[in-house]
Coordinates of C-alpha atoms and ligand atoms in Angstrom, one line a residue:
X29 CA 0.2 23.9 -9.7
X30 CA -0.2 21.7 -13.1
X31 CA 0.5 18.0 -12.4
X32 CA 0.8 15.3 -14.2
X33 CA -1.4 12.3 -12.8
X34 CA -1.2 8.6 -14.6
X35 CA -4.4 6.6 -13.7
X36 CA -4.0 3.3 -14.0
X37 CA -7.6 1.4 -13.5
X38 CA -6.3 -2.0 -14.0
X39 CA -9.0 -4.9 -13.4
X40 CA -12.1 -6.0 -11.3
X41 CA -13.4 -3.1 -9.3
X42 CA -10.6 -1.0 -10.5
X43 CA -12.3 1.0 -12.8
X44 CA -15.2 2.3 -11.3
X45 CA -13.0 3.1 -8.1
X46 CA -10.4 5.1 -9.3
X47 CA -13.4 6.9 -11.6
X48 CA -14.5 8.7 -8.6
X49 CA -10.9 8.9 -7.4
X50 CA -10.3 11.0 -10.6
X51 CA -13.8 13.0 -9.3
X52 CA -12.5 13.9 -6.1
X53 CA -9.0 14.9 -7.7
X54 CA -11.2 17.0 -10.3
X55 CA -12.7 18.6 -7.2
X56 CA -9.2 19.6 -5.7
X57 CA -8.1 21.1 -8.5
X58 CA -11.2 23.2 -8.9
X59 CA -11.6 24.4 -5.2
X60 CA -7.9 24.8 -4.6
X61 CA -6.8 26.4 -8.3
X62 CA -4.7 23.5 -9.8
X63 CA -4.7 21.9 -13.2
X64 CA -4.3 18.1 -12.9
X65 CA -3.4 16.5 -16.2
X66 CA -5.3 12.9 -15.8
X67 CA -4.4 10.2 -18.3
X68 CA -5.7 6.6 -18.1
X69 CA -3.0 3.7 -19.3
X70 CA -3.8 0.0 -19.2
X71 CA -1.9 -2.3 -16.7
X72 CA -3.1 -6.2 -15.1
X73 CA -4.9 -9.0 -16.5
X74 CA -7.2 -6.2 -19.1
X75 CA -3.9 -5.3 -20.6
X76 CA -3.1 -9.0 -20.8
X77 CA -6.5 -9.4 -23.0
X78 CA -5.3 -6.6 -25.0
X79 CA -2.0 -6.4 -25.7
X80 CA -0.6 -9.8 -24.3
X81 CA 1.5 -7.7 -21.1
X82 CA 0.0 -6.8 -18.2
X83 CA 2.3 -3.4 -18.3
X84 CA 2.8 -2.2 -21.9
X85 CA 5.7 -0.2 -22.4
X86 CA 3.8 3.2 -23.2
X87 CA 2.0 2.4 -19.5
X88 CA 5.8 2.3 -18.7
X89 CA 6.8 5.7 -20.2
X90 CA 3.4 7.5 -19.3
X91 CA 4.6 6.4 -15.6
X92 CA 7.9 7.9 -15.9
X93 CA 6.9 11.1 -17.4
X94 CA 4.5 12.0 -14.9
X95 CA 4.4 13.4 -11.3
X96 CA 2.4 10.5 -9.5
X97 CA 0.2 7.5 -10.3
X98 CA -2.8 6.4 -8.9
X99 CA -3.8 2.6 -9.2
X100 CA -6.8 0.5 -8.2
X101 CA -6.0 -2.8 -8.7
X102 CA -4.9 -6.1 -10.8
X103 CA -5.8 -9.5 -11.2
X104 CA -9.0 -11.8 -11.3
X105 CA -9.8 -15.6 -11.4
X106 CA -10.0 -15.2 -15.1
X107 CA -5.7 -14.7 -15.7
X108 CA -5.1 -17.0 -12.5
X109 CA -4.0 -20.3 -14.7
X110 CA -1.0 -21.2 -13.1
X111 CA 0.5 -22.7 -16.2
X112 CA -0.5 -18.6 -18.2
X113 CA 2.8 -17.2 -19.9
X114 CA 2.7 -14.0 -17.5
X115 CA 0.4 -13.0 -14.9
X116 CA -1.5 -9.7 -14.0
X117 CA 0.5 -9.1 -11.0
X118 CA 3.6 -9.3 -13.0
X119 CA 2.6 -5.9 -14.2
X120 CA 2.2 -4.5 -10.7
X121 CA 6.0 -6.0 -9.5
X122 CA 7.6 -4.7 -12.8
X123 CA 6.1 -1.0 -12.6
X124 CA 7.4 -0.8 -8.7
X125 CA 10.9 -2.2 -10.2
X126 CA 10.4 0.2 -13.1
X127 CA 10.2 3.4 -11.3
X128 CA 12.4 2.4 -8.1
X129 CA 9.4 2.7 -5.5
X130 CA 11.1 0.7 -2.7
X131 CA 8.9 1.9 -0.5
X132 CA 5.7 0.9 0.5
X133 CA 4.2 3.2 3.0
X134 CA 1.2 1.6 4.7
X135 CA -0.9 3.6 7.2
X136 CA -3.4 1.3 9.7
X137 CA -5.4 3.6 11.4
X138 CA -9.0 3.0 13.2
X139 CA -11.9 5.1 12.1
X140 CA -13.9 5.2 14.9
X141 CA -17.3 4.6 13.9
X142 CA -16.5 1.9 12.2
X143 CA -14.3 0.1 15.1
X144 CA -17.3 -2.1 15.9
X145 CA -16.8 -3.8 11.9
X146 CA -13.8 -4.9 13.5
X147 CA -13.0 -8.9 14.3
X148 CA -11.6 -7.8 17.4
X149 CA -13.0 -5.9 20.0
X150 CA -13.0 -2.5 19.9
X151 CA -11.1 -2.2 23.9
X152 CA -7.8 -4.1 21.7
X153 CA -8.1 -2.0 18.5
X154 CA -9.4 1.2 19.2
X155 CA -7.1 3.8 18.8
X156 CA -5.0 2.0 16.7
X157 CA -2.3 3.7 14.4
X158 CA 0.5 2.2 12.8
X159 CA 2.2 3.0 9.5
X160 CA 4.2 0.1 8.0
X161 CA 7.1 0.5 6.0
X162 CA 7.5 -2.4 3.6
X163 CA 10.3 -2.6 1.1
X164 CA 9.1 -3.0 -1.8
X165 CA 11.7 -3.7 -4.5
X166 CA 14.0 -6.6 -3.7
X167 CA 13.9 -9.5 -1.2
X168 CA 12.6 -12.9 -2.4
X169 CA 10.1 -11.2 -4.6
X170 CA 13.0 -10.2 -6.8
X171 CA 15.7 -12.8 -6.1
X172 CA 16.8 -15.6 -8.5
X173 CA 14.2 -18.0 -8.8
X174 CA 13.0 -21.2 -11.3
X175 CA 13.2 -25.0 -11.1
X176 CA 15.4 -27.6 -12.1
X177 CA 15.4 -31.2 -11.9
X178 CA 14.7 -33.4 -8.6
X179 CA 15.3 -37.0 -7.9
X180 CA 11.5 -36.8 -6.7
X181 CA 10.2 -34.7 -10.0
X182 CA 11.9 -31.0 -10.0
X183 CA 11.8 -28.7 -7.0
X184 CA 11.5 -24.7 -7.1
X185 CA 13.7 -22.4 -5.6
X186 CA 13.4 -18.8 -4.5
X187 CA 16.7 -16.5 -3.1
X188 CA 16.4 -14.1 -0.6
X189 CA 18.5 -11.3 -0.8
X190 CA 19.1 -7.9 0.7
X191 CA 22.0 -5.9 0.2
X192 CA 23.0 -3.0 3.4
X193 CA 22.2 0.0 0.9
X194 CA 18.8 -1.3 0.4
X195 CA 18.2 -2.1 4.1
X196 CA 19.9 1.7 5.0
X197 CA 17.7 3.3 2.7
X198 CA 14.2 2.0 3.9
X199 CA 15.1 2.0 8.0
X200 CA 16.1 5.9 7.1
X201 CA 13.1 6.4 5.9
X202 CA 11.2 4.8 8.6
X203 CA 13.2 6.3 10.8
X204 CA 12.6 9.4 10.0
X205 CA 8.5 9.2 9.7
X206 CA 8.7 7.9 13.4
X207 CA 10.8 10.8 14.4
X208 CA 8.1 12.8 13.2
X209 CA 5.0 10.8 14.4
X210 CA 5.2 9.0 18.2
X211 CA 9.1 8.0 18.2
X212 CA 8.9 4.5 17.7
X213 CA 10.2 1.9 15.4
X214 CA 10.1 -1.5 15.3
X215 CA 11.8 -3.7 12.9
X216 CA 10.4 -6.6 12.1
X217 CA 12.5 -9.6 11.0
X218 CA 13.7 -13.4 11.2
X219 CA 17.3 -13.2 12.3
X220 CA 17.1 -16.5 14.4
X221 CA 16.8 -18.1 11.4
X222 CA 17.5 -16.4 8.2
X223 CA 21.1 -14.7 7.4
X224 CA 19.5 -12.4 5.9
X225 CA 17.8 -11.4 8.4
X226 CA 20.7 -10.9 10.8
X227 CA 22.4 -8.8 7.9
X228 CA 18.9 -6.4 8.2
X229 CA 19.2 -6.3 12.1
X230 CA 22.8 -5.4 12.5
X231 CA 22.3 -2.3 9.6
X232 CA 19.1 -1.5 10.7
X233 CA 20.2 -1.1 14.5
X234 CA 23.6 0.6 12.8
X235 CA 21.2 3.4 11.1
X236 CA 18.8 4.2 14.2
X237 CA 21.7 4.4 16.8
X238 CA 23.9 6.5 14.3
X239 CA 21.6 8.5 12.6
X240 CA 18.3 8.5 15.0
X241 CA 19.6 8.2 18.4
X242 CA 16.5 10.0 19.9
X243 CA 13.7 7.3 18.5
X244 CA 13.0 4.3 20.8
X245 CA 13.2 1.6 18.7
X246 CA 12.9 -2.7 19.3
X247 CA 13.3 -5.6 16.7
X248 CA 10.8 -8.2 16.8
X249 CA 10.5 -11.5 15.1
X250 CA 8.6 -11.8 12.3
X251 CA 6.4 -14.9 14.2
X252 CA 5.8 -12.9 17.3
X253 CA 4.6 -9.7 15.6
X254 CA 2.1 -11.7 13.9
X255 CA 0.7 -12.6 17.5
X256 CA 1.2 -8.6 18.6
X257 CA -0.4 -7.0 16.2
X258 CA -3.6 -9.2 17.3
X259 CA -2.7 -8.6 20.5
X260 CA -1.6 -5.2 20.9
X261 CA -1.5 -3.4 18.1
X262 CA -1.6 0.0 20.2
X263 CA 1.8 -0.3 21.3
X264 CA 3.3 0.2 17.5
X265 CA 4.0 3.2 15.3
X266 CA 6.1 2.5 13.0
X267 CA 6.8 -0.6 11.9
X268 CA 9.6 -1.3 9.2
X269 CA 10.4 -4.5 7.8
X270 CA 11.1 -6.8 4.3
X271 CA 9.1 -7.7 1.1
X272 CA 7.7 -10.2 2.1
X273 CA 6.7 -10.3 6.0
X274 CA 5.5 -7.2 4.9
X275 CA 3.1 -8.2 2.7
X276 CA 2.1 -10.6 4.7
X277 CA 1.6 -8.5 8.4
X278 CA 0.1 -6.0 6.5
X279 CA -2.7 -8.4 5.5
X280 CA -3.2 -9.5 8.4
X281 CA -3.2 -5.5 10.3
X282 CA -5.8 -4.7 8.1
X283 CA -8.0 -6.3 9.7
X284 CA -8.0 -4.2 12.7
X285 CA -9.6 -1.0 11.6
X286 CA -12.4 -3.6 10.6
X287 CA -12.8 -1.9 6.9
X288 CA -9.9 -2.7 4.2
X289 CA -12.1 -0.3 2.3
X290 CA -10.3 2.5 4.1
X291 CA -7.1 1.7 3.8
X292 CA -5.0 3.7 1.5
X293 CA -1.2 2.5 0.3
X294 CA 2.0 4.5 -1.2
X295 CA 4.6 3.0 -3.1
X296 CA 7.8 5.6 -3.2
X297 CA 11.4 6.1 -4.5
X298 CA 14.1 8.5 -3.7
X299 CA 12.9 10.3 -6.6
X300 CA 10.4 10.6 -9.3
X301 CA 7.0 9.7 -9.1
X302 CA 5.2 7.4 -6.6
X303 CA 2.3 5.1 -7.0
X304 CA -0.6 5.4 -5.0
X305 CA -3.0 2.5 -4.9
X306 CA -6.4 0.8 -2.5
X307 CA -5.2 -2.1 -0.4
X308 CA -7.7 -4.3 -1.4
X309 CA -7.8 -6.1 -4.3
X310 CA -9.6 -6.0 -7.6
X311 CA -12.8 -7.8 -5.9
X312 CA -14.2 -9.4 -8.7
X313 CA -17.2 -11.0 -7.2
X314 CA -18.6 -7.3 -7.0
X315 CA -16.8 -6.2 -10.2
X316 CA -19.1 -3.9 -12.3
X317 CA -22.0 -3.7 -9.9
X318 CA -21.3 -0.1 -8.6
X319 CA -21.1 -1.5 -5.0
X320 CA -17.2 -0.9 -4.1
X321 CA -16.2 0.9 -1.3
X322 CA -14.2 4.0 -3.2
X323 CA -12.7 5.2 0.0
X324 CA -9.3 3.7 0.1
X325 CA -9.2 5.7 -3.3
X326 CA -9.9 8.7 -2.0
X327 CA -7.7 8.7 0.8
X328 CA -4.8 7.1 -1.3
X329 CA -5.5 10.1 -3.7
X330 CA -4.5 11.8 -0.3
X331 CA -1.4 10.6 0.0
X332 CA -0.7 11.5 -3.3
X333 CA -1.1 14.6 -3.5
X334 CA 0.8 14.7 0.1
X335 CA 3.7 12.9 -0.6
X336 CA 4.6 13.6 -4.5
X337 CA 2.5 17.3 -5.3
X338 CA 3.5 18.7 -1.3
X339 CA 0.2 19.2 -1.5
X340 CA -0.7 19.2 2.1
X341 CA -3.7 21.3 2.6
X342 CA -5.3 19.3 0.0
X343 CA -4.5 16.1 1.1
X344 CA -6.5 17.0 4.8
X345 CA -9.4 18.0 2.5
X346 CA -10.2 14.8 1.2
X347 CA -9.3 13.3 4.3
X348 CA -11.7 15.2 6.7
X349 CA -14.5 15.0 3.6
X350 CA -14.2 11.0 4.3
X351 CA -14.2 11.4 7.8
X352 CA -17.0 14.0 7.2
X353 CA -19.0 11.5 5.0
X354 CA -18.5 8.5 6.9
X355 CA -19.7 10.7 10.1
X356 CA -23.2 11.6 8.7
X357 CA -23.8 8.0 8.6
X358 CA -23.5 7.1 4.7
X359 CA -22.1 3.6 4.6
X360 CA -20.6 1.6 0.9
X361 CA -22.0 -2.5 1.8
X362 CA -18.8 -3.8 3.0
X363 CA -19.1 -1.6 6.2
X364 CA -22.8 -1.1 6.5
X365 CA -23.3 -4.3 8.7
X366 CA -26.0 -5.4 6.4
X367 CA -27.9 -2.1 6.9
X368 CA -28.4 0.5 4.5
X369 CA -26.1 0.8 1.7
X370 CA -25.0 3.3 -1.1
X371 CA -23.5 2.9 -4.5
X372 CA -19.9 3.3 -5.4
X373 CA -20.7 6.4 -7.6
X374 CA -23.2 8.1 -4.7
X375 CA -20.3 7.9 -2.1
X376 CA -18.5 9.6 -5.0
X377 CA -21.0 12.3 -4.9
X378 CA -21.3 13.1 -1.1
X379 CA -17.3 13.2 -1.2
X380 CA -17.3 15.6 -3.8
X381 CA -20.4 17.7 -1.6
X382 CA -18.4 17.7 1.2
X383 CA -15.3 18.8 -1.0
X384 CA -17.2 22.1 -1.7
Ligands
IPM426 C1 0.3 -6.3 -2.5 C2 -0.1 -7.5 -3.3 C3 1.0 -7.7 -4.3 C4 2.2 -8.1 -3.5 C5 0.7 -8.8 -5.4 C6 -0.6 -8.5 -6.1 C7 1.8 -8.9 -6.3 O1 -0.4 -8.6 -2.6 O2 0.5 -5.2 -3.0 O3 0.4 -6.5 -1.3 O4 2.4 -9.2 -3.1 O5 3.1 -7.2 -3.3
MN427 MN1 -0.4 -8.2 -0.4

C-alpha cells in the first residue's frame, strides 16, 4: 500500500513523541511491504511563533490531501495569555472542523502490569475497557459565543446546540462499535436540565431501538457517570455522549488505567482522513528532555493505520510490541514508580526490536 501520512508534531513533548511514532510507522512499512509517505506541517502555539496561526492554511491542505494524520499535541504556558489574539488550541478545534472529524473515538483500557499505577485499587479497575465516543464537532465548543455589555461589567455567553443529524450520526456509530464489542451503550447526557439534552435522548433512543435493537443500551446523567466511572467502571463499553461531557469524563476515565501515557485517541469523519493523536497533553515541564512516554503514540499510530489504511494486521503489531515491551519490564518515568527509567528515544528502540 502507499499512504499518505501528515505528521503534525505541534508543541511541548510533541516532537520528540511523534519522532519515534514516525519510527515505528517506518518499521511497518518495512516489515509489512508499504510505502508511507511522511510529511511534517506545523500546527499549535510553534506555528503561532512562526507564522502568527496556530493552523496555517498549507497544514490545512496537506491535511486534506492525505490518507490520515498523526498529531502529538498543542499548547504551553508560553501562548496561554488570556488577552493573545488566537490560541494554540484554536488550531486543534479548527482542523477537527476543517476535515469533519466528529468523532472522537476514545479507548480506556487497563494494561495489566501497570494497574497498580492506578489511583484506585486495582479490585475497581482491573479489567477495565471502555471506548468513549465523543462528538467532536459541534456542541458548545462550536456554538455562538462572545460578550456584550452587563449592568455589572459585560457577561459571556456560550450556545449549546445540537442538531438530530449530528446526534444520529455519532449514536450510529457508537452503536455499531458496541454491536461489535460487548453490546452495550450508554449515553451519557443532561436531559433533566438542558433541552438539548432531551433533543439527544429522544434521537439517540430513536436510533438504537430502530436501527440496533439487539444492543442493551441505558442513558445516564452526565453528574452520575462522573461518580460511575469511579465507581464502576467495569460495567461500561461503550459510552457515547456530547462535546463537552466528553471531554470532560474522558479526563477523568483516564485515570483508571493509571498511565495517560497509554492512552491513544481518534478523531474521524464519514469520510476522508482521520486524525490520530496521544491523550495527554504537550507536557511542557518535561518538554525537550527525552523523558516522554511515546506509547500513546505508538498505539494511536495503531489506530491509524486500523481505522483509515484497514490496516489491521499491522495495527496488532504495534499493539502486542507495546504490550511486549511493557511486559519485559522497560518502564518511560511517568509509569516506573520512581524506579528505573528509560528515555523517550530507547522506548523507541525496543518498540522497533520488538517490531522485527
Ligand atoms: C482534548 C483537549 C482539547 C479539547 C483542547 C486542547 C481544545 O482538551 O482533545 O480533549 O477540549 O477538545
Ligand atoms: Mn480534553
Amino acid at each position: 500500500m502507499d499512504a499518505k501520512i501528515v505528521l503534525l508534531p505541534g508543541d511541548g513533548i510533541g516532537p520528540e513523541i511523534v519522532a519515534q511514532g514516525k519510527r515505528v510507522l517506518e518499521a511497518i512499512a518495512t516489515n509489512f511491504g508499504h510505502t508511507f509517505a511522511m510529511a511534517e506541517h506545523p500546527i499549535g502555539g510553534n506555528a503561532i511563533d512562526d507564522f502568527g496561526d496556530p493552523l496555517p492554511q498549507p497544514t490545512i491542505d496537506a491535511c486534506k490531501d492525505s490518507d490520515a494524520i498523526l498529531l502529538g499535541a498543542v499548547g504551553g504556558p508560553k501562548w496561554d495569555d488570556p488577552t493573545a489574539k488566537t490560541r494554540p488550541e484554536v488550531g486543534l478545534l479548527k482542523i477537527r472542523q476543517e476535515l469533519g472529524l466528529f468523532a472522537n473515538l476514545r479507548p480506556i483500557n487497563t494494561f495489566d502490569e501497570l494497574v497498580d499505577a492506578s489511583p484506585l485499587r486495582r479490585e475497581i479497575v482491573a479489567g477495565t475497557d471502555i471506548l468513549f465516543f465523543r462528538e467532536l464537532t459541534g456542541g458548545i465548543y462550536f456554538g455562538d459565543s462572545g460578550r456584550r455589555p452587563h449592568e455589572s461589567g459585560e457577561e459571556a455567553y456560550n450556545e449549546m446546540v445540537y442538531s438530530t443529524g449530528e446526534v444520529e450520526r455519532i449514536v450510529r456509530l457508537a452503536a455499531a462499535a458496541a454491536k461489535e464489542r460487548r453490546g452495550k451503550l450508554t449515553s451519557v447526557d443532561k436531559a433533566n436540565v438542558l433541552e438539548v439534552s432531551r433533543l439527544w435522548r429522544q434521537v439517540a433512543g430513536r436510533v438504537v431501538k430502530e436501527e440496533f435493537p439487539e444492543i442493551e443500551y441505558e442513558v445516564v446523567l452526565v453528574d452520575a457517570m462522573a461518580m460511575h466511572l469511579i465507581s464502576r467502571p467495569k460495567d461500561f463499553d461503550v459510552v457515547v455522549t456530547g462535546n463537552m461531557f466528553g471531554d470532560i469524563l474522558t479526563d477523568a476515565a483516564s485515570m483508571l488505567p493509571g498511565s495517560l501515557g497509554l492512552l491513544p485517541s481518534a478523531s474521524i469523519g464519514s469520510d476522508g482522513p482521520g486524525l490520530y493523536e496521544p491523550i495527554h497533553g504537550s507536557a511542557p515541564d518535561i518538554a525537550g528532555q527525552n523523558v516522554a512516554n511515546p506509547l500513546a503514540t505508538f498505539l494511536a499510530a495503531a489506530m491509524l493505520l486500523r481505522h483509515s489504511l484497514n490496516l489491521n494486521e499491522e495495527a496488532e503489531a504495534i499493539e502486542s510490541a507495546v504490550s511486549a515491551t511493557l511486559q519485559s519490564g522497560h518502564r518511560t518515568k511517568d509509569i516506573a514508580a520512581g524506579g528505573t527509567s528509560i528515555s523517550t528515544t530507547v522506548m523507541g528502540d525496543l518498540v522497533v526490536q520488538q517490531l522485527g
